[in-house]
Amino acid sequence: MMEWGTRLSVAGMLCALSACSGGGGSTGAGSPSAAPPPASAPANSNITDLRVSQTFSSDAATTSVVLSTPAGIVASSTGAYDPVSVSYNAGTKSYTVTAGSSSQLFDPTSAQASSVPGESRYRLSGQALTLVTTPYYGSGTSNRYVGMGYWQRNTVADGSQRTQFSIFSYGLRTDAAAIPTSGSAHWNTDVFGLLTTPGQELRTIQGRGGLDVDFARASFLASGTVDEFNFITGGGRVGSLNVVAGGRVTSAGLVGDLSYSGGQAGLVAGTFRGLFYGPAADEIGASFVATGPGGVLSGAMTGQRDASAPGQTISLLNVRESLRLFSTSALFFTQQVAGHSDYADVKASASNGLVVIDPQGVTTFAPTAYGYTPLAADIVSDGPANFTTYRSTVQGAPVEVSFYKLGSGNSELQLTYLSLATWKQTKADRALAVDFTNVERYFQPYGIATPSGLLAARTGSASFSGVAYGAAASVSGTQYDISGGADFVVDFTNARYSGALALTGRSPNGSSRDLGKATFNGTLYQGAFTRTNIDGTLDGMIAPIFYGPAAQEVGAPFYFATGSRSDPATLQVTGVALAKQR
């Protein structure tokens, strides 16, 4: 029979099949459980020194796997959550673990030696339990309030092993009233899990990472770099293996999505369930299950709060470090010959640009090869409503740059993870003795994009609504500033989305024109938008992107033509839609 655990304590993980005979099922309702503490007993205050009997509950990530022995090749596997309880009996210093319909008592007679600090091991016929209170990766400081546990139940027969592997966090949970509702915090995390890929050798994953919570906006984002280890042969893969999780802080704890990529199984994705531990959310613990065509990953993490770490940026309202944000922008170009009211050229297309932000705000907006650094002295008061507008000179030509206001400072749409930067530059040009005026306009969404692959396993649907801004013109000389509404409906279950832009144009003389409704329908790939055409238009596209750790917002550059390019009345339309989940 094969037992597995961290590579830091490989000794004792394997036992000969002859020593594991008997299969070892789980015991039933007759298992001893923790006795309630006496009324006068003080509450437990440290997970490593339990003084009184107590039961801890959370969710276990459970993999059910069939393996060939002794090679450890996976035949099949599935993953799911089970409710788990860990009951400690202070009188007998024993633990009773219950996950799903399985329950087992582990007492001091089943304890095994371990050379790893903070690791307690127990073994019975066909079963093994490991409880970990000192993170495998970290400073070596023991957790005070949370532990990680993994419980293996095995049945061996006819050259195969059937195993239930449950991994979980347990400990002294934070009272709901003590969870902060403002500010942010960072936890250094320790990650461990089991990866099962059909036709491949069983692997464990382990590594370190970080988890950040924005309490004011009730969201979190976690990431970790891990290694994979073959369980039998000892090989594996290191580097470029990433675990990413993101979601919301709810009354049930940390609830969100998770993906793992770069390893033997390719991309696997699923869900993440976490809890706060300690009197003031000092520590965290979580479990996760991810699946995909390549296999199943079940795992857990624990984390210690680190007030000295800057952490990663979750929202534009709480930028914690300098970030270079590249994204697709919508480009609009007009060229006019001196003395003419019509345009020699009108183009609507896509481009690429850069916004650099730090805790003080945007430091650079570069939609072209050159950019602009916002200066307070350049702010003007007559810009569009809900934008902060700057006017300056770049490369010898006048430029107007505007940034869509965030949060409560915006009376139209209060965004947290996403914003819009616009650029308008007028350049005089001369060619073949002809004077031209060229106007370049860029509309660029920027923000904290939802990590790639994070939503690959999400199901259900979500609706988003918001605004659109842009520009339009025809070669006949008509021109408009564009504004309006935007709606998106996303069907994660069937990997599809649809939406509409309701646009209005306003000309320089103040007249307005209803441009109607532009609709679109597209598909999702690994939970992310793919760009799609604007229905009934020529050369049209929209390229939505999710923003926020739980995909709370959508930014989408777009462009299209309302008719044939040979028709001088055809409008070229370009802009960006911004929307938030409703």
Coordinates of C-alpha atoms in Angstrom, one line a residue:
M1 CA 0.0 0.0 0.0
M2 CA 1.2 3.5 -0.8
E3 CA 0.9 6.4 1.6
W4 CA 1.8 9.9 0.7
G5 CA 2.7 13.1 2.3
T6 CA 5.1 16.0 1.9
R7 CA 8.4 15.3 0.2
L8 CA 10.1 17.0 3.2
S9 CA 9.3 13.8 5.1
V10 CA 9.5 11.1 2.5
A11 CA 10.8 8.5 5.0
G12 CA 7.8 6.4 6.1
M13 CA 5.5 7.4 3.3
L14 CA 5.6 3.9 1.8
C15 CA 4.8 0.7 3.4
A16 CA 5.2 -2.8 2.0
L17 CA 2.0 -4.4 0.7
S18 CA 2.4 -7.2 3.2
A19 CA 2.4 -4.7 6.0
C20 CA -0.8 -3.1 4.8
S21 CA -2.9 -6.2 4.4
G22 CA -6.3 -6.1 5.9
G23 CA -7.4 -3.2 3.8
G24 CA -8.4 -1.1 6.7
G25 CA -11.9 0.3 6.2
S26 CA -13.3 3.1 8.3
T27 CA -15.1 2.6 11.5
G28 CA -18.7 3.6 12.0
A29 CA -20.9 5.2 14.6
G30 CA -19.2 3.5 17.5
S31 CA -16.0 5.6 17.2
P32 CA -15.2 7.6 20.3
S33 CA -15.6 11.3 20.0
A34 CA -14.4 14.3 22.0
A35 CA -16.1 14.8 25.3
P36 CA -17.4 18.3 26.0
P37 CA -15.1 20.4 28.2
P38 CA -16.0 20.9 31.8
A39 CA -17.9 24.2 32.4
S40 CA -14.9 25.6 34.3
A41 CA -12.3 24.7 31.6
P42 CA -10.7 27.6 29.7
A43 CA -11.2 27.6 26.0
N44 CA -8.4 26.4 23.8
S45 CA -6.2 29.2 22.7
N46 CA -3.4 27.4 20.7
I47 CA -3.9 24.6 18.2
T48 CA -0.5 23.1 19.1
D49 CA -1.4 22.8 22.8
L50 CA -5.0 21.7 23.2
R51 CA -6.0 21.7 26.8
V52 CA -9.7 20.7 26.5
S53 CA -11.8 18.5 24.3
Q54 CA -13.1 20.3 21.2
T55 CA -14.5 19.5 17.8
F56 CA -13.3 21.5 14.7
S57 CA -15.3 21.5 11.4
S58 CA -14.6 22.7 7.9
D59 CA -14.6 21.3 4.3
A60 CA -12.3 18.5 3.1
A61 CA -11.1 18.2 -0.5
T62 CA -11.4 14.5 -1.2
T63 CA -9.9 12.6 -4.1
S64 CA -11.1 9.1 -4.8
V65 CA -8.4 7.3 -6.9
V66 CA -7.7 3.9 -8.3
L67 CA -4.0 3.1 -8.7
S68 CA -1.9 0.2 -10.0
T69 CA 0.6 -1.2 -7.5
P70 CA 3.5 -0.9 -7.0
A71 CA 4.1 1.6 -9.9
G72 CA 1.5 4.1 -8.6
I73 CA -0.1 4.7 -12.0
V74 CA -3.5 6.4 -11.8
A75 CA -6.3 4.4 -13.5
S76 CA -9.1 6.8 -12.6
S77 CA -9.9 9.5 -10.1
T78 CA -12.6 11.9 -9.0
G79 CA -12.7 14.9 -6.7
A80 CA -15.3 16.4 -4.4
Y81 CA -15.8 18.2 -1.1
D82 CA -16.8 16.4 2.1
P83 CA -17.8 18.1 5.4
V84 CA -15.0 17.2 7.8
S85 CA -14.8 17.3 11.6
V86 CA -11.8 16.7 13.8
S87 CA -12.7 15.9 17.4
Y88 CA -10.0 16.0 20.0
N89 CA -10.3 14.2 23.3
A90 CA -8.1 15.8 25.9
G91 CA -8.5 12.9 28.3
T92 CA -7.1 10.3 25.9
K93 CA -5.1 12.7 23.6
S94 CA -6.8 11.2 20.6
Y95 CA -8.4 12.5 17.5
T96 CA -11.5 11.3 15.7
V97 CA -11.7 12.4 12.1
T98 CA -15.0 12.2 10.2
A99 CA -15.2 13.0 6.5
G100 CA -18.4 12.3 4.6
S101 CA -19.6 8.9 5.8
S102 CA -16.2 7.7 7.0
S103 CA -15.0 8.1 10.6
Q104 CA -11.9 6.9 12.5
L105 CA -10.3 7.2 15.9
F106 CA -6.5 7.8 16.1
D107 CA -5.0 7.6 19.5
P108 CA -1.4 7.6 20.9
T109 CA -1.0 3.9 20.2
S110 CA -1.2 4.6 16.4
A111 CA 1.2 7.5 16.5
Q112 CA 4.3 7.4 14.3
A113 CA 7.6 9.2 14.4
S114 CA 8.2 12.2 12.2
S115 CA 11.3 14.2 11.6
V116 CA 9.4 17.2 10.4
P117 CA 8.7 20.0 13.0
G118 CA 5.0 20.4 13.7
E119 CA 3.9 17.2 12.0
S120 CA 2.0 14.5 13.8
R121 CA 1.5 11.1 12.1
Y122 CA -0.8 8.3 12.8
R123 CA -1.1 4.9 11.1
L124 CA -3.7 2.1 11.3
S125 CA -4.2 -0.8 9.0
G126 CA -5.1 0.7 5.7
Q127 CA -5.2 4.2 7.0
A128 CA -2.9 7.1 7.7
L129 CA -3.5 10.6 9.2
T130 CA -1.1 13.5 9.2
L131 CA -1.7 16.8 11.1
V132 CA 0.5 19.7 10.4
T133 CA 0.9 22.8 12.5
T134 CA 4.2 24.2 11.3
P135 CA 4.0 25.2 7.6
Y136 CA 6.2 23.1 5.4
Y137 CA 7.3 26.3 3.6
G138 CA 7.8 29.4 5.6
S139 CA 9.8 30.9 8.4
G140 CA 9.5 27.8 10.6
T141 CA 7.2 29.5 13.0
S142 CA 4.3 27.3 14.1
N143 CA 0.7 28.3 13.4
R144 CA -1.2 29.1 16.6
Y145 CA -4.7 28.7 15.4
V146 CA -4.9 26.6 12.3
G147 CA -3.6 23.2 11.2
M148 CA -3.6 21.2 8.0
G149 CA -4.6 17.6 8.0
Y150 CA -4.7 14.9 5.4
W151 CA -6.3 11.5 5.9
Q152 CA -5.8 8.5 3.6
R153 CA -8.0 5.4 3.5
N154 CA -6.8 2.5 1.4
T155 CA -8.1 -0.9 0.1
V156 CA -5.5 -3.1 -1.7
A157 CA -6.5 -6.1 -3.9
D158 CA -5.4 -7.7 -7.1
G159 CA -2.6 -5.3 -8.0
S160 CA -4.6 -2.2 -7.5
Q161 CA -5.2 0.2 -4.6
R162 CA -8.4 2.2 -4.0
T163 CA -7.8 5.3 -1.9
Q164 CA -9.8 8.1 -0.4
F165 CA -7.6 11.0 0.3
S166 CA -9.1 13.9 2.2
I167 CA -7.2 17.1 2.9
F168 CA -8.5 20.0 5.1
S169 CA -7.7 22.8 7.5
Y170 CA -9.0 22.7 11.1
G171 CA -8.6 24.9 14.1
L172 CA -9.8 27.8 16.2
R173 CA -12.0 29.8 13.9
T174 CA -12.5 33.6 14.1
D175 CA -15.9 34.8 15.3
A176 CA -17.9 36.4 12.6
A177 CA -18.1 39.7 14.5
A178 CA -14.2 39.8 14.7
I179 CA -13.6 39.6 11.0
P180 CA -12.6 43.1 9.8
T181 CA -14.8 45.1 7.5
S182 CA -12.3 47.7 6.4
G183 CA -8.6 47.7 5.4
S184 CA -6.6 44.9 3.8
A185 CA -4.2 42.2 4.9
H186 CA -1.7 39.7 3.6
W187 CA -1.1 36.1 4.6
N188 CA 2.0 34.0 3.8
T189 CA 0.7 30.6 2.7
D190 CA 1.8 27.0 2.7
V191 CA 0.2 24.8 -0.1
F192 CA 0.0 21.0 -0.3
G193 CA -2.1 18.7 -2.5
L194 CA -2.5 15.5 -4.4
L195 CA -2.5 15.5 -8.2
T196 CA -3.9 12.4 -10.1
T197 CA -3.6 12.2 -13.8
P198 CA -4.9 9.0 -15.6
G199 CA -2.1 7.0 -17.1
Q200 CA 0.5 8.9 -15.1
E201 CA 2.3 8.4 -11.8
L202 CA 0.7 9.8 -8.7
R203 CA 2.1 13.2 -7.8
T204 CA 2.0 15.5 -4.8
I205 CA 2.3 19.3 -5.1
Q206 CA 3.7 21.7 -2.6
G207 CA 5.0 25.2 -2.3
R208 CA 4.4 28.6 -0.9
G209 CA 2.4 31.7 -1.8
G210 CA 0.4 34.6 -0.6
L211 CA -3.3 35.5 0.0
D212 CA -4.6 39.0 0.1
V213 CA -8.0 40.2 1.4
D214 CA -9.5 43.6 0.7
F215 CA -12.0 43.7 3.6
A216 CA -13.6 46.9 2.6
R217 CA -14.7 45.4 -0.7
A218 CA -15.0 41.8 0.6
S219 CA -12.8 40.2 -2.0
F220 CA -9.6 38.1 -2.0
L221 CA -6.9 37.0 -4.3
A222 CA -4.4 34.2 -3.7
S223 CA -1.4 32.8 -5.7
G224 CA 1.3 30.3 -5.1
T225 CA 4.3 28.7 -6.8
V226 CA 4.5 25.0 -6.3
D227 CA 6.5 22.0 -7.4
E228 CA 5.3 18.6 -8.5
F229 CA 6.9 15.3 -7.3
N230 CA 6.4 11.8 -8.6
F231 CA 5.4 9.7 -5.7
I232 CA 7.3 6.5 -6.6
T233 CA 10.2 7.5 -8.8
G234 CA 11.0 10.8 -7.2
G235 CA 11.1 12.9 -10.3
G236 CA 8.7 15.7 -11.0
R237 CA 8.6 19.3 -12.3
V238 CA 9.6 22.6 -10.7
G239 CA 9.1 26.1 -11.8
S240 CA 6.3 27.8 -13.7
L241 CA 3.6 25.9 -11.8
N242 CA 1.0 28.2 -10.4
V243 CA -2.0 28.0 -8.2
V244 CA -4.3 31.0 -8.3
A245 CA -7.5 31.6 -6.4
G246 CA -9.9 34.5 -6.2
G247 CA -13.3 35.3 -4.9
R248 CA -15.4 37.0 -2.2
V249 CA -15.4 37.2 1.5
T250 CA -18.8 36.1 2.8
S251 CA -20.4 35.0 6.0
A252 CA -19.3 31.5 5.1
G253 CA -15.6 32.6 4.8
L254 CA -13.5 32.8 1.6
V255 CA -15.5 31.5 -1.3
G256 CA -14.2 31.5 -4.9
D257 CA -12.6 29.9 -7.9
L258 CA -9.2 28.3 -8.3
S259 CA -7.0 27.2 -11.2
Y260 CA -3.7 25.3 -11.4
S261 CA -1.6 25.3 -14.5
G262 CA 1.8 24.4 -15.9
G263 CA 2.0 20.9 -14.5
Q264 CA 1.5 17.3 -15.6
A265 CA -2.3 17.7 -15.9
G266 CA -2.4 20.9 -17.9
L267 CA -5.0 23.4 -16.7
V268 CA -7.3 22.1 -13.9
A269 CA -9.9 24.4 -12.3
G270 CA -12.4 24.3 -9.6
T271 CA -13.4 26.0 -6.4
F272 CA -11.8 27.3 -3.2
R273 CA -13.2 27.3 0.3
G274 CA -11.4 29.1 3.1
L275 CA -11.9 30.2 6.7
F276 CA -10.3 32.8 9.1
Y277 CA -8.7 31.5 12.3
G278 CA -7.6 33.2 15.5
P279 CA -9.1 36.0 17.5
A280 CA -8.5 38.6 14.8
A281 CA -8.3 36.7 11.5
D282 CA -4.7 36.1 12.3
E283 CA -4.4 33.0 10.2
I284 CA -6.3 31.4 7.3
G285 CA -7.0 27.8 6.2
A286 CA -8.6 26.5 3.0
S287 CA -9.3 23.5 0.9
F288 CA -9.7 23.3 -2.9
V289 CA -10.8 20.9 -5.6
A290 CA -9.8 21.4 -9.3
T291 CA -10.6 19.1 -12.2
G292 CA -9.9 19.1 -15.9
P293 CA -9.3 16.7 -18.9
G294 CA -5.8 16.1 -17.4
G295 CA -6.8 15.0 -14.0
V296 CA -7.9 16.0 -10.4
L297 CA -6.1 18.2 -7.8
S298 CA -7.2 18.2 -4.2
G299 CA -5.4 20.4 -1.8
A300 CA -5.3 22.7 1.2
M301 CA -3.4 25.8 2.4
T302 CA -2.8 27.5 5.7
G303 CA -1.5 31.0 6.1
Q304 CA 0.0 33.4 8.7
R305 CA -0.9 37.0 8.6
D306 CA 2.2 39.2 7.8
A307 CA 1.7 42.9 8.5
S308 CA 5.2 43.7 7.1
A309 CA 4.4 42.3 3.6
P310 CA 3.1 44.7 1.0
G311 CA 0.9 42.1 -0.6
Q312 CA -0.5 42.2 -4.1
T313 CA -3.0 44.7 -5.5
I314 CA -6.6 43.5 -5.6
S315 CA -8.4 46.7 -6.6
L316 CA -7.7 50.1 -8.1
L317 CA -9.0 51.6 -4.9
N318 CA -6.1 50.1 -2.9
V319 CA -3.0 50.0 -5.2
R320 CA -0.2 48.5 -3.1
E321 CA 2.7 48.5 -5.6
S322 CA 3.7 49.8 -9.1
L323 CA 1.9 47.9 -11.8
R324 CA 2.4 48.0 -15.6
L325 CA -1.1 47.3 -17.1
F326 CA -1.0 46.4 -20.8
S327 CA -4.3 46.0 -22.6
T328 CA -6.1 46.3 -25.9
S329 CA -7.4 49.8 -26.7
A330 CA -9.9 51.1 -29.3
L331 CA -8.2 53.4 -31.8
F332 CA -10.0 56.2 -33.8
F333 CA -8.2 58.2 -36.5
T334 CA -9.4 61.0 -38.8
Q335 CA -7.6 63.0 -41.4
Q336 CA -8.8 66.2 -42.8
V337 CA -7.4 68.4 -45.7
A338 CA -7.2 72.0 -44.9
G339 CA -10.2 73.9 -46.2
H340 CA -12.4 70.8 -46.5
S341 CA -15.3 69.9 -44.3
D342 CA -15.2 66.2 -45.1
Y343 CA -12.5 63.7 -44.1
A344 CA -9.8 62.3 -46.3
D345 CA -9.6 59.2 -44.1
V346 CA -11.5 57.7 -41.1
K347 CA -10.3 54.6 -39.4
A348 CA -11.6 52.6 -36.4
S349 CA -9.5 49.7 -35.2
A350 CA -7.7 48.1 -32.2
S351 CA -4.4 48.9 -30.7
N352 CA -2.3 48.1 -27.7
G353 CA -1.3 50.5 -24.9
L354 CA 0.1 50.7 -21.4
V355 CA -1.1 52.3 -18.2
V356 CA 1.4 52.4 -15.2
I357 CA -0.1 52.9 -11.7
D358 CA 1.3 53.1 -8.2
P359 CA -0.2 53.9 -4.8
Q360 CA -0.4 57.6 -5.8
G361 CA -2.4 57.0 -9.0
V362 CA -1.6 56.7 -12.7
T363 CA 2.0 57.6 -13.5
T364 CA 2.0 57.0 -17.2
F365 CA -0.6 56.5 -19.9
A366 CA 1.1 55.4 -23.2
P367 CA -1.4 54.4 -25.9
T368 CA 1.3 55.0 -28.5
A369 CA 5.1 54.8 -28.6
Y370 CA 5.1 57.9 -26.4
G371 CA 3.0 58.7 -23.4
Y372 CA 1.9 61.2 -20.9
T373 CA 2.6 61.6 -17.2
P374 CA -0.4 63.2 -15.4
L375 CA 0.5 66.4 -13.6
A376 CA -1.9 68.3 -11.2
A377 CA -1.1 71.5 -13.0
D378 CA -2.5 70.1 -16.3
I379 CA -6.0 69.4 -14.8
V380 CA -8.8 71.3 -16.5
S381 CA -12.4 71.8 -15.2
D382 CA -14.3 71.7 -18.5
G383 CA -13.7 68.0 -19.3
P384 CA -16.5 65.4 -19.5
A385 CA -18.5 64.6 -16.4
N386 CA -17.1 61.8 -14.2
F387 CA -13.7 62.1 -15.8
T388 CA -10.5 63.8 -14.5
T389 CA -9.2 65.6 -17.6
Y390 CA -5.7 66.9 -18.3
R391 CA -4.5 69.0 -21.2
S392 CA -0.8 69.2 -22.2
T393 CA 1.6 68.9 -25.1
V394 CA 3.2 65.7 -26.1
Q395 CA 5.8 65.4 -28.9
G396 CA 5.0 69.0 -29.8
A397 CA 1.3 68.4 -30.3
P398 CA -1.6 69.3 -28.0
V399 CA -3.1 66.3 -26.2
E400 CA -6.2 65.8 -23.9
V401 CA -6.1 62.8 -21.6
S402 CA -9.0 61.8 -19.3
F403 CA -9.4 59.1 -16.7
Y404 CA -12.8 57.7 -15.6
K405 CA -13.3 58.3 -11.9
L406 CA -13.3 55.4 -9.6
G407 CA -15.6 54.4 -6.7
S408 CA -17.8 56.9 -4.9
G409 CA -16.2 59.8 -6.9
N410 CA -18.2 58.7 -9.9
S411 CA -21.9 59.6 -10.0
E412 CA -22.6 57.4 -13.0
L413 CA -20.9 54.0 -12.4
Q414 CA -18.9 53.1 -9.4
L415 CA -16.1 50.8 -10.5
T416 CA -13.6 49.1 -8.2
Y417 CA -11.3 47.0 -10.4
L418 CA -11.5 48.7 -13.8
S419 CA -11.3 52.2 -15.3
L420 CA -10.9 53.9 -18.7
A421 CA -8.2 56.2 -20.0
T422 CA -8.8 58.3 -23.1
W423 CA -6.4 60.2 -25.4
K424 CA -7.1 62.8 -28.0
Q425 CA -4.2 64.4 -29.9
T426 CA -4.4 66.8 -32.8
K427 CA -1.4 67.0 -35.2
A428 CA -0.8 69.2 -38.1
D429 CA 0.9 67.5 -41.1
R430 CA 2.0 68.5 -44.6
A431 CA 2.5 66.1 -47.5
L432 CA 2.9 66.9 -51.2
A433 CA 2.2 70.6 -50.5
V434 CA -1.1 69.7 -48.9
D435 CA -1.9 70.6 -45.2
F436 CA -3.6 67.9 -43.1
T437 CA -5.0 67.8 -39.6
N438 CA -4.8 64.3 -38.1
V439 CA -6.7 63.5 -34.9
E440 CA -5.8 60.3 -33.0
R441 CA -8.1 59.1 -30.3
Y442 CA -7.5 56.1 -28.0
F443 CA -10.0 54.5 -25.5
Q444 CA -8.2 52.1 -23.2
P445 CA -9.6 50.0 -20.4
Y446 CA -7.2 49.2 -17.6
G447 CA -7.3 47.5 -14.2
I448 CA -6.9 44.3 -12.2
A449 CA -7.8 41.6 -14.7
T450 CA -9.2 38.3 -13.5
P451 CA -6.4 35.8 -13.6
S452 CA -6.2 33.6 -16.7
G453 CA -7.9 30.3 -16.4
L454 CA -9.4 31.1 -13.0
L455 CA -13.0 30.8 -14.2
A456 CA -12.5 27.7 -16.3
A457 CA -14.8 25.6 -14.1
R458 CA -17.3 28.2 -13.1
T459 CA -21.0 27.4 -13.8
G460 CA -24.2 29.4 -13.7
S461 CA -24.7 32.8 -15.2
A462 CA -24.0 36.5 -14.5
S463 CA -25.3 39.8 -15.8
F464 CA -23.4 43.1 -16.1
S465 CA -24.5 46.6 -16.9
G466 CA -22.7 49.9 -17.4
V467 CA -21.7 52.5 -19.8
A468 CA -19.9 53.0 -23.1
Y469 CA -17.7 55.9 -24.4
G470 CA -16.1 56.4 -27.8
A471 CA -16.1 58.4 -31.0
A472 CA -17.6 58.1 -34.5
A473 CA -17.3 59.8 -37.9
S474 CA -18.0 59.4 -41.6
V475 CA -15.9 60.5 -44.5
S476 CA -18.7 62.9 -45.4
G477 CA -17.6 65.0 -42.4
T478 CA -20.1 63.9 -39.7
Q479 CA -18.4 63.4 -36.3
Y480 CA -19.7 62.4 -32.8
D481 CA -18.5 61.8 -29.3
I482 CA -20.2 58.6 -28.3
S483 CA -21.8 57.7 -25.0
G484 CA -24.5 55.2 -23.9
G485 CA -25.2 52.0 -22.1
A486 CA -23.7 48.5 -22.1
D487 CA -25.1 45.1 -21.1
F488 CA -23.5 41.7 -20.9
V489 CA -25.1 38.3 -20.1
V490 CA -22.6 35.5 -19.4
D491 CA -23.6 31.8 -19.4
F492 CA -20.6 30.1 -17.8
T493 CA -22.3 26.7 -17.9
N494 CA -22.6 26.7 -21.6
A495 CA -19.5 28.8 -22.3
R496 CA -21.4 31.6 -24.1
Y497 CA -22.1 35.3 -23.7
S498 CA -24.3 38.0 -25.3
G499 CA -24.8 41.7 -25.0
A500 CA -25.7 45.0 -26.4
L501 CA -24.5 48.6 -26.7
A502 CA -27.1 51.4 -26.8
L503 CA -25.1 54.3 -28.3
T504 CA -25.9 58.0 -28.7
G505 CA -23.7 60.4 -30.7
R506 CA -23.2 64.1 -29.9
S507 CA -21.8 66.4 -32.6
P508 CA -19.6 69.4 -32.0
N509 CA -22.6 71.7 -32.4
G510 CA -24.4 69.9 -29.5
S511 CA -27.0 68.0 -31.6
S512 CA -27.5 64.3 -30.7
R513 CA -28.2 61.2 -32.8
D514 CA -29.5 57.9 -31.7
L515 CA -27.1 55.3 -33.2
G516 CA -29.4 52.4 -32.2
K517 CA -28.4 49.2 -30.5
A518 CA -25.4 47.1 -31.4
T519 CA -25.7 43.5 -30.3
F520 CA -23.2 40.7 -30.1
N521 CA -22.9 37.0 -29.3
G522 CA -19.7 35.1 -28.4
T523 CA -18.1 32.2 -26.7
L524 CA -16.0 31.6 -23.6
Y525 CA -12.7 29.7 -23.6
Q526 CA -11.5 28.4 -20.2
G527 CA -14.0 30.8 -18.6
A528 CA -12.6 33.9 -20.4
F529 CA -14.3 35.9 -23.2
T530 CA -13.2 35.4 -26.8
R531 CA -13.5 38.4 -29.1
T532 CA -16.5 38.4 -31.3
N533 CA -18.2 40.3 -34.1
I534 CA -20.7 43.1 -33.7
D535 CA -23.9 41.7 -35.2
G536 CA -25.0 43.1 -38.6
T537 CA -22.0 45.4 -39.0
L538 CA -18.9 45.4 -41.1
D539 CA -15.4 44.9 -39.8
G540 CA -16.8 45.0 -36.3
M541 CA -15.5 43.4 -33.1
I542 CA -15.8 43.6 -29.3
A543 CA -13.1 42.1 -27.0
P544 CA -14.5 41.9 -23.4
I545 CA -12.2 41.0 -20.4
F546 CA -13.2 40.2 -16.9
Y547 CA -11.7 42.3 -14.1
G548 CA -11.6 41.7 -10.3
P549 CA -10.7 38.5 -8.3
A550 CA -14.3 37.3 -8.7
A551 CA -14.9 38.6 -12.2
Q552 CA -17.0 41.5 -10.8
E553 CA -16.5 43.8 -13.8
V554 CA -16.1 43.8 -17.5
G555 CA -14.1 46.1 -19.8
A556 CA -14.6 45.8 -23.6
P557 CA -12.9 47.8 -26.4
F558 CA -15.0 47.7 -29.6
Y559 CA -15.2 49.1 -33.2
F560 CA -17.5 48.6 -36.2
A561 CA -18.8 50.2 -39.3
T562 CA -22.5 51.0 -39.8
G563 CA -22.4 50.2 -43.5
S564 CA -20.3 49.9 -46.7
R565 CA -17.0 51.7 -46.7
S566 CA -17.9 53.0 -50.1
D567 CA -20.8 54.9 -48.7
P568 CA -19.6 58.3 -47.5
A569 CA -22.4 58.4 -44.8
T570 CA -21.1 55.2 -43.2
L571 CA -20.0 55.8 -39.6
Q572 CA -16.9 54.3 -38.2
V573 CA -17.5 53.7 -34.5
T574 CA -15.0 52.9 -31.8
G575 CA -15.0 52.9 -28.0
V576 CA -14.9 51.0 -24.7
A577 CA -17.8 49.5 -22.7
L578 CA -17.4 49.4 -18.8
A579 CA -19.8 47.3 -16.8
K580 CA -20.2 45.8 -13.3
Q581 CA -22.1 42.7 -12.1
R582 CA -25.6 43.5 -11.1

